[in-house]
Short mmCIF file of C-alpha atoms in Angstrom, two decimals:
data_model
loop_
_atom_site.label_atom_id
_atom_site.label_comp_id
_atom_site.label_asym_id
_atom_site.label_seq_id
_atom_site.Cartn_x
_atom_site.Cartn_y
_atom_site.Cartn_z
CA MET A 22 -3.10 -19.20 -5.23
CA SER A 23 -6.10 -17.57 -3.97
CA ASP A 24 -7.07 -13.95 -5.26
CA ARG A 25 -7.31 -12.08 -1.98
CA ILE A 26 -7.14 -8.83 -3.36
CA THR A 27 -9.98 -9.40 -5.53
CA GLU A 28 -12.21 -11.09 -2.92
CA ALA A 29 -11.84 -8.29 -0.64
CA PHE A 30 -13.02 -5.69 -2.96
CA ALA A 31 -16.02 -8.26 -4.10
CA LYS A 32 -16.82 -8.01 -0.57
CA GLY A 33 -16.51 -4.34 0.42
CA GLN A 34 -18.90 -4.02 -2.90
CA LYS A 35 -21.37 -6.25 -1.79
CA GLU A 36 -21.51 -4.72 1.75
CA ASP A 37 -21.36 -1.29 0.14
CA LYS A 38 -17.93 -0.63 1.91
CA PRO A 39 -15.20 0.87 0.87
CA LEU A 40 -11.73 -0.87 1.93
CA PHE A 41 -9.48 0.37 4.35
CA VAL A 42 -5.91 0.04 3.37
CA ALA A 43 -3.19 0.63 5.97
CA TYR A 44 0.65 1.45 4.90
CA LEU A 45 3.51 0.73 7.34
CA CYS A 46 7.26 0.54 6.49
CA ALA A 47 8.18 -2.96 6.79
CA GLY A 48 10.81 -3.41 9.87
CA ASP A 49 9.96 -0.16 11.67
CA PRO A 50 11.63 0.32 13.88
CA SER A 51 12.65 -3.83 14.10
CA PHE A 52 11.23 -6.89 13.01
CA GLU A 53 9.55 -7.74 15.96
CA THR A 54 7.68 -4.32 16.80
CA SER A 55 6.87 -4.33 12.70
CA LEU A 56 5.34 -7.78 13.43
CA ALA A 57 3.45 -6.54 16.43
CA ALA A 58 2.20 -3.57 14.69
CA CYS A 59 0.87 -5.12 11.52
CA ARG A 60 -1.02 -7.50 13.97
CA GLU A 61 -2.84 -4.84 15.61
CA LEU A 62 -3.75 -3.33 12.37
CA ILE A 63 -5.34 -6.34 11.23
CA GLU A 64 -6.88 -6.82 14.46
CA ALA A 65 -8.38 -3.42 13.90
CA GLY A 66 -9.90 -4.65 10.88
CA VAL A 67 -7.90 -3.27 8.22
CA ASP A 68 -8.89 -4.63 4.71
CA ILE A 69 -5.69 -4.57 2.92
CA LEU A 70 -1.93 -4.23 4.20
CA GLU A 71 0.62 -2.50 2.57
CA LEU A 72 4.13 -2.69 3.06
CA GLY A 73 6.83 -0.33 2.32
CA ALA A 74 10.12 -2.16 1.43
CA PRO A 75 12.47 -0.03 3.30
CA PHE A 76 14.85 1.62 0.31
CA SER A 77 17.87 4.18 0.65
CA ASP A 78 16.47 6.58 -2.00
CA PRO A 79 12.50 6.66 -1.30
CA LEU A 80 11.74 9.60 -3.93
CA ALA A 81 8.13 9.24 -3.76
CA ASP A 82 8.07 9.42 0.29
CA GLY A 83 7.71 12.33 2.48
CA LEU A 84 9.75 13.15 5.71
CA PRO A 85 7.73 10.45 8.19
CA ASN A 86 7.89 7.72 5.59
CA GLN A 87 11.50 8.44 4.61
CA LEU A 88 12.51 7.86 8.43
CA ALA A 89 10.71 4.94 8.71
CA ALA A 90 12.46 3.23 6.30
CA GLN A 91 15.89 4.94 7.82
CA ARG A 92 14.74 3.33 10.78
CA ALA A 93 14.02 -0.30 9.31
CA LEU A 94 17.48 -0.06 7.26
CA ASP A 95 19.09 0.99 10.70
CA GLY A 96 17.18 -1.75 12.64
CA GLY A 97 18.76 -4.34 10.32
CA MET A 98 15.98 -4.48 7.60
CA THR A 99 16.74 -6.06 4.42
CA GLN A 100 14.78 -7.66 1.34
CA ASP A 101 15.04 -10.97 2.77
CA ARG A 102 13.76 -10.07 5.87
CA VAL A 103 10.52 -8.37 4.35
CA PHE A 104 9.48 -11.62 2.91
CA ASP A 105 10.02 -13.10 6.49
CA LEU A 106 8.05 -10.59 7.75
CA VAL A 107 5.13 -11.41 5.22
CA LYS A 108 5.73 -14.69 6.07
CA ALA A 109 5.44 -14.45 9.58
CA ILE A 110 1.90 -12.59 9.08
CA ARG A 111 0.88 -15.31 6.82
CA GLU A 112 1.10 -17.65 10.01
CA PHE A 113 -2.30 -15.84 11.64
CA SER A 114 -3.90 -13.80 8.72
CA GLU A 115 -5.24 -13.96 5.45
CA VAL A 116 -5.31 -10.22 4.76
CA PRO A 117 -4.39 -9.22 1.14
CA ILE A 118 -0.72 -8.06 1.72
CA VAL A 119 0.64 -5.63 -1.15
CA LEU A 120 4.32 -4.29 -1.28
CA TYR A 121 5.17 -0.99 -2.10
CA THR A 122 8.47 -0.92 -3.42
CA TYR A 123 11.25 0.71 -5.97
CA TYR A 124 12.19 -0.90 -9.02
CA ASN A 125 15.69 -1.50 -8.14
CA LEU A 126 14.59 -3.76 -5.21
CA VAL A 127 13.05 -5.48 -7.98
CA PHE A 128 15.80 -5.48 -10.68
CA ALA A 129 18.67 -6.27 -8.76
CA PRO A 130 17.85 -10.14 -8.10
CA GLY A 131 15.68 -10.31 -11.39
CA GLU A 132 12.13 -9.67 -11.92
CA MET A 133 10.89 -13.29 -12.01
CA THR A 134 13.35 -14.45 -8.69
CA TYR A 135 11.63 -11.19 -6.64
CA ALA A 136 8.22 -12.08 -8.24
CA GLN A 137 8.40 -15.66 -7.10
CA ARG A 138 9.55 -14.54 -3.87
CA ALA A 139 7.18 -12.65 -2.85
CA VAL A 140 4.45 -14.91 -4.01
CA GLU A 141 6.28 -18.01 -1.85
CA ALA A 142 6.02 -15.46 1.35
CA GLY A 143 2.40 -14.79 0.53
CA VAL A 144 2.56 -11.34 -0.89
CA ASP A 145 -0.65 -10.69 -3.36
CA GLY A 146 0.10 -7.63 -5.27
CA CYS A 147 3.06 -5.31 -6.05
CA LEU A 148 3.05 -1.26 -6.05
CA THR A 149 6.53 -0.19 -8.10
CA LEU A 150 6.68 3.33 -7.42
CA ASP A 151 9.08 4.57 -10.11
CA LEU A 152 8.31 2.00 -12.95
CA PRO A 153 5.60 3.17 -15.53
CA PRO A 154 3.30 1.39 -17.55
CA GLU A 155 4.97 1.84 -20.98
CA GLU A 156 8.55 0.15 -19.22
CA ALA A 157 6.61 -2.62 -17.35
CA LYS A 158 5.95 -5.14 -19.85
CA THR A 159 8.24 -7.92 -18.88
CA TRP A 160 7.38 -7.00 -15.24
CA MET A 161 3.46 -7.24 -15.90
CA ASP A 162 4.34 -10.63 -17.62
CA VAL A 163 6.20 -11.96 -14.39
CA CYS A 164 3.45 -11.27 -12.56
CA ASP A 165 0.65 -12.56 -14.64
CA GLN A 166 2.35 -15.90 -14.92
CA LEU A 167 2.62 -15.93 -11.06
CA GLY A 168 -0.64 -14.54 -10.22
CA LEU A 169 0.73 -11.46 -8.44
CA LYS A 170 -1.19 -8.33 -8.80
CA THR A 171 0.11 -5.32 -10.35
CA VAL A 172 -0.75 -2.05 -8.82
CA PHE A 173 -0.05 1.37 -10.61
CA ILE A 174 -0.82 4.73 -9.99
CA VAL A 175 -2.76 7.64 -11.52
CA ALA A 176 -1.91 11.04 -10.32
CA PRO A 177 -3.93 14.50 -10.68
CA THR A 178 -1.55 15.50 -13.44
CA THR A 179 -2.10 12.56 -15.65
CA PRO A 180 -3.53 13.24 -18.89
CA PRO A 181 -6.97 11.56 -19.22
CA GLU A 182 -5.92 9.50 -22.41
CA ARG A 183 -3.34 7.89 -20.50
CA VAL A 184 -5.54 6.53 -17.75
CA PRO A 185 -6.57 3.61 -19.94
CA ILE A 186 -3.28 2.68 -20.55
CA ILE A 187 -2.72 2.51 -16.68
CA GLY A 188 -5.77 0.46 -16.40
CA ASP A 189 -4.76 -2.15 -18.85
CA ALA A 190 -1.39 -2.65 -16.85
CA THR A 191 -3.34 -2.94 -13.91
CA SER A 192 -4.49 -6.43 -12.38
CA GLY A 193 -4.99 -5.31 -9.03
CA PHE A 194 -6.54 -1.99 -8.43
CA ILE A 195 -5.46 1.72 -9.58
CA TYR A 196 -4.02 3.83 -6.31
CA TYR A 197 -4.94 7.45 -7.13
CA VAL A 198 -2.64 10.11 -5.53
CA SER A 199 -4.75 12.68 -4.12
CA ARG A 200 -2.31 15.35 -4.41
CA THR A 201 0.94 16.01 -6.48
CA GLY A 202 4.01 15.53 -4.51
CA VAL A 203 5.11 13.25 -1.82
CA THR A 204 3.48 11.36 0.92
CA GLY A 205 2.26 12.99 3.99
CA GLU A 206 -0.30 13.90 6.29
CA ARG A 207 -2.41 16.86 5.20
CA ALA A 208 -4.75 19.12 7.07
CA GLU A 209 -7.56 19.21 3.92
CA LEU A 210 -8.39 17.05 0.80
CA PRO A 211 -7.40 18.34 -2.34
CA ASP A 212 -10.67 19.91 -3.90
CA GLY A 213 -11.98 17.99 -6.86
CA LEU A 214 -11.67 15.01 -5.67
CA SER A 215 -14.73 12.91 -6.08
CA ASP A 216 -14.70 14.26 -9.76
CA ALA A 217 -10.96 13.00 -10.37
CA VAL A 218 -12.10 9.59 -9.02
CA ALA A 219 -15.35 9.63 -11.04
CA SER A 220 -13.49 10.42 -14.40
CA ILE A 221 -11.09 7.32 -13.00
CA LYS A 222 -13.69 5.18 -13.08
CA ALA A 223 -15.67 5.97 -16.20
CA GLN A 224 -12.38 4.23 -18.05
CA THR A 225 -11.66 1.43 -15.73
CA ASP A 226 -13.81 -1.26 -14.38
CA LEU A 227 -10.93 -1.84 -11.84
CA PRO A 228 -11.31 -0.88 -8.04
CA VAL A 229 -10.03 2.82 -7.27
CA VAL A 230 -8.17 3.31 -4.02
CA VAL A 231 -7.26 7.05 -2.90
CA GLY A 232 -3.84 7.70 -0.58
CA PHE A 233 -1.51 10.37 -0.22
CA GLY A 234 -2.74 13.09 2.78
CA VAL A 235 -5.34 11.14 3.92
CA SER A 236 -5.22 11.49 7.91
CA ARG A 237 -8.24 12.11 9.70
CA PRO A 238 -11.25 10.14 10.58
CA GLU A 239 -13.32 12.88 8.41
CA HIS A 240 -11.01 12.34 5.18
CA VAL A 241 -11.62 8.45 5.47
CA ARG A 242 -15.21 9.08 5.11
CA ALA A 243 -14.81 11.50 2.73
CA VAL A 244 -12.82 9.41 0.35
CA GLY A 245 -15.00 6.14 0.93
CA GLN A 246 -17.73 8.14 -0.74
CA ALA A 247 -16.23 8.45 -3.93
CA ALA A 248 -13.40 5.39 -3.82
CA ASP A 249 -13.55 1.90 -3.39
CA GLY A 250 -10.87 2.07 -1.07
CA VAL A 251 -8.98 4.55 1.43
CA VAL A 252 -5.15 4.56 1.56
CA VAL A 253 -3.72 5.76 5.45
CA GLY A 254 -0.07 5.79 5.30
CA SER A 255 1.84 8.66 7.30
CA ALA A 256 -0.49 9.28 9.93
CA LEU A 257 -0.33 5.70 10.89
CA VAL A 258 3.76 5.57 10.60
CA ASN A 259 4.01 8.81 12.64
CA SER A 260 1.70 7.38 15.81
CA LEU A 261 4.11 4.17 15.58
CA ALA A 262 7.11 6.55 15.86
CA SER A 263 5.66 8.63 18.48
CA ASP A 264 7.48 6.73 21.22
CA SER A 265 10.62 4.74 21.74
CA ASP A 266 8.64 2.15 24.18
CA ALA A 267 7.50 -0.22 21.26
CA ASP A 268 4.33 -1.24 23.73
CA ILE A 269 3.16 2.25 24.09
CA ALA A 270 3.90 3.03 20.20
CA VAL A 271 2.07 0.06 19.09
CA LYS A 272 -1.00 0.96 21.21
CA ALA A 273 -0.82 4.58 19.88
CA LEU A 274 -0.86 3.23 16.22
CA ARG A 275 -3.84 0.91 17.45
CA SER A 276 -5.94 3.96 18.86
CA LYS A 277 -5.13 5.80 15.72
CA ALA A 278 -6.09 3.14 12.95
CA ASP A 279 -9.63 2.54 15.47
CA SER A 280 -10.13 6.59 14.89
CA LEU A 281 -9.41 5.94 11.19
CA ILE A 282 -11.39 3.10 10.67
CA SER A 283 -14.10 4.73 12.36
CA GLY A 284 -14.68 7.13 9.40
CA LEU A 285 -16.18 4.39 7.31
CA VAL A 286 -18.84 3.47 9.85
#
């Protein structure tokens, strides 16, 4: 199994360019539209694709992503179909894919079963939102055994002494949540972001990406100057939800992605 995530960050470091990480909810609003949307993002040049597994209780998500999950579930999206979507993407792309999921979805079939299915589909890593490192020992062991990267979160409220614990549990990259609360577009980035990222990077050799609230090209540029990667979710989700006509919505998504990615140039 190739290590697409590590290779992507190594390429970014060599080119002195932060990675653009794009989030969409898998199956929003339908399998076919979701696949078309992922294709557009990949063609736009995203470096890592983060796919949210639609879930009935997405406690880390703001309204745009909650609605996206509901649209996907209403459209018949299931965990099986999430893996089918990854397989379909793998037919035309080797972009690293990270699943943004909740532990119930991992626990229900069993950690080994879930991880095996993810790897077989072509998933590279998992961010399990509500699973802290202190409770993730068996999950980390399974992922290590199968070569599935783990991603854990550092928040503004994380005590400094806990950062090394999170780093030790992480094999892919650290996701720094730029603000407390849930996902969603914001007008401004929080103060002290660069210092916060620098503090994390002083305690780990892992790449650090920043998300939650990044929604404009100038946000992308500012975050990219501090971090190894920039995560954009709600701004893309909102673009895809901007029109009931799938073709128009996917075009709006591509336009938004092009605009945001231009912030890294």
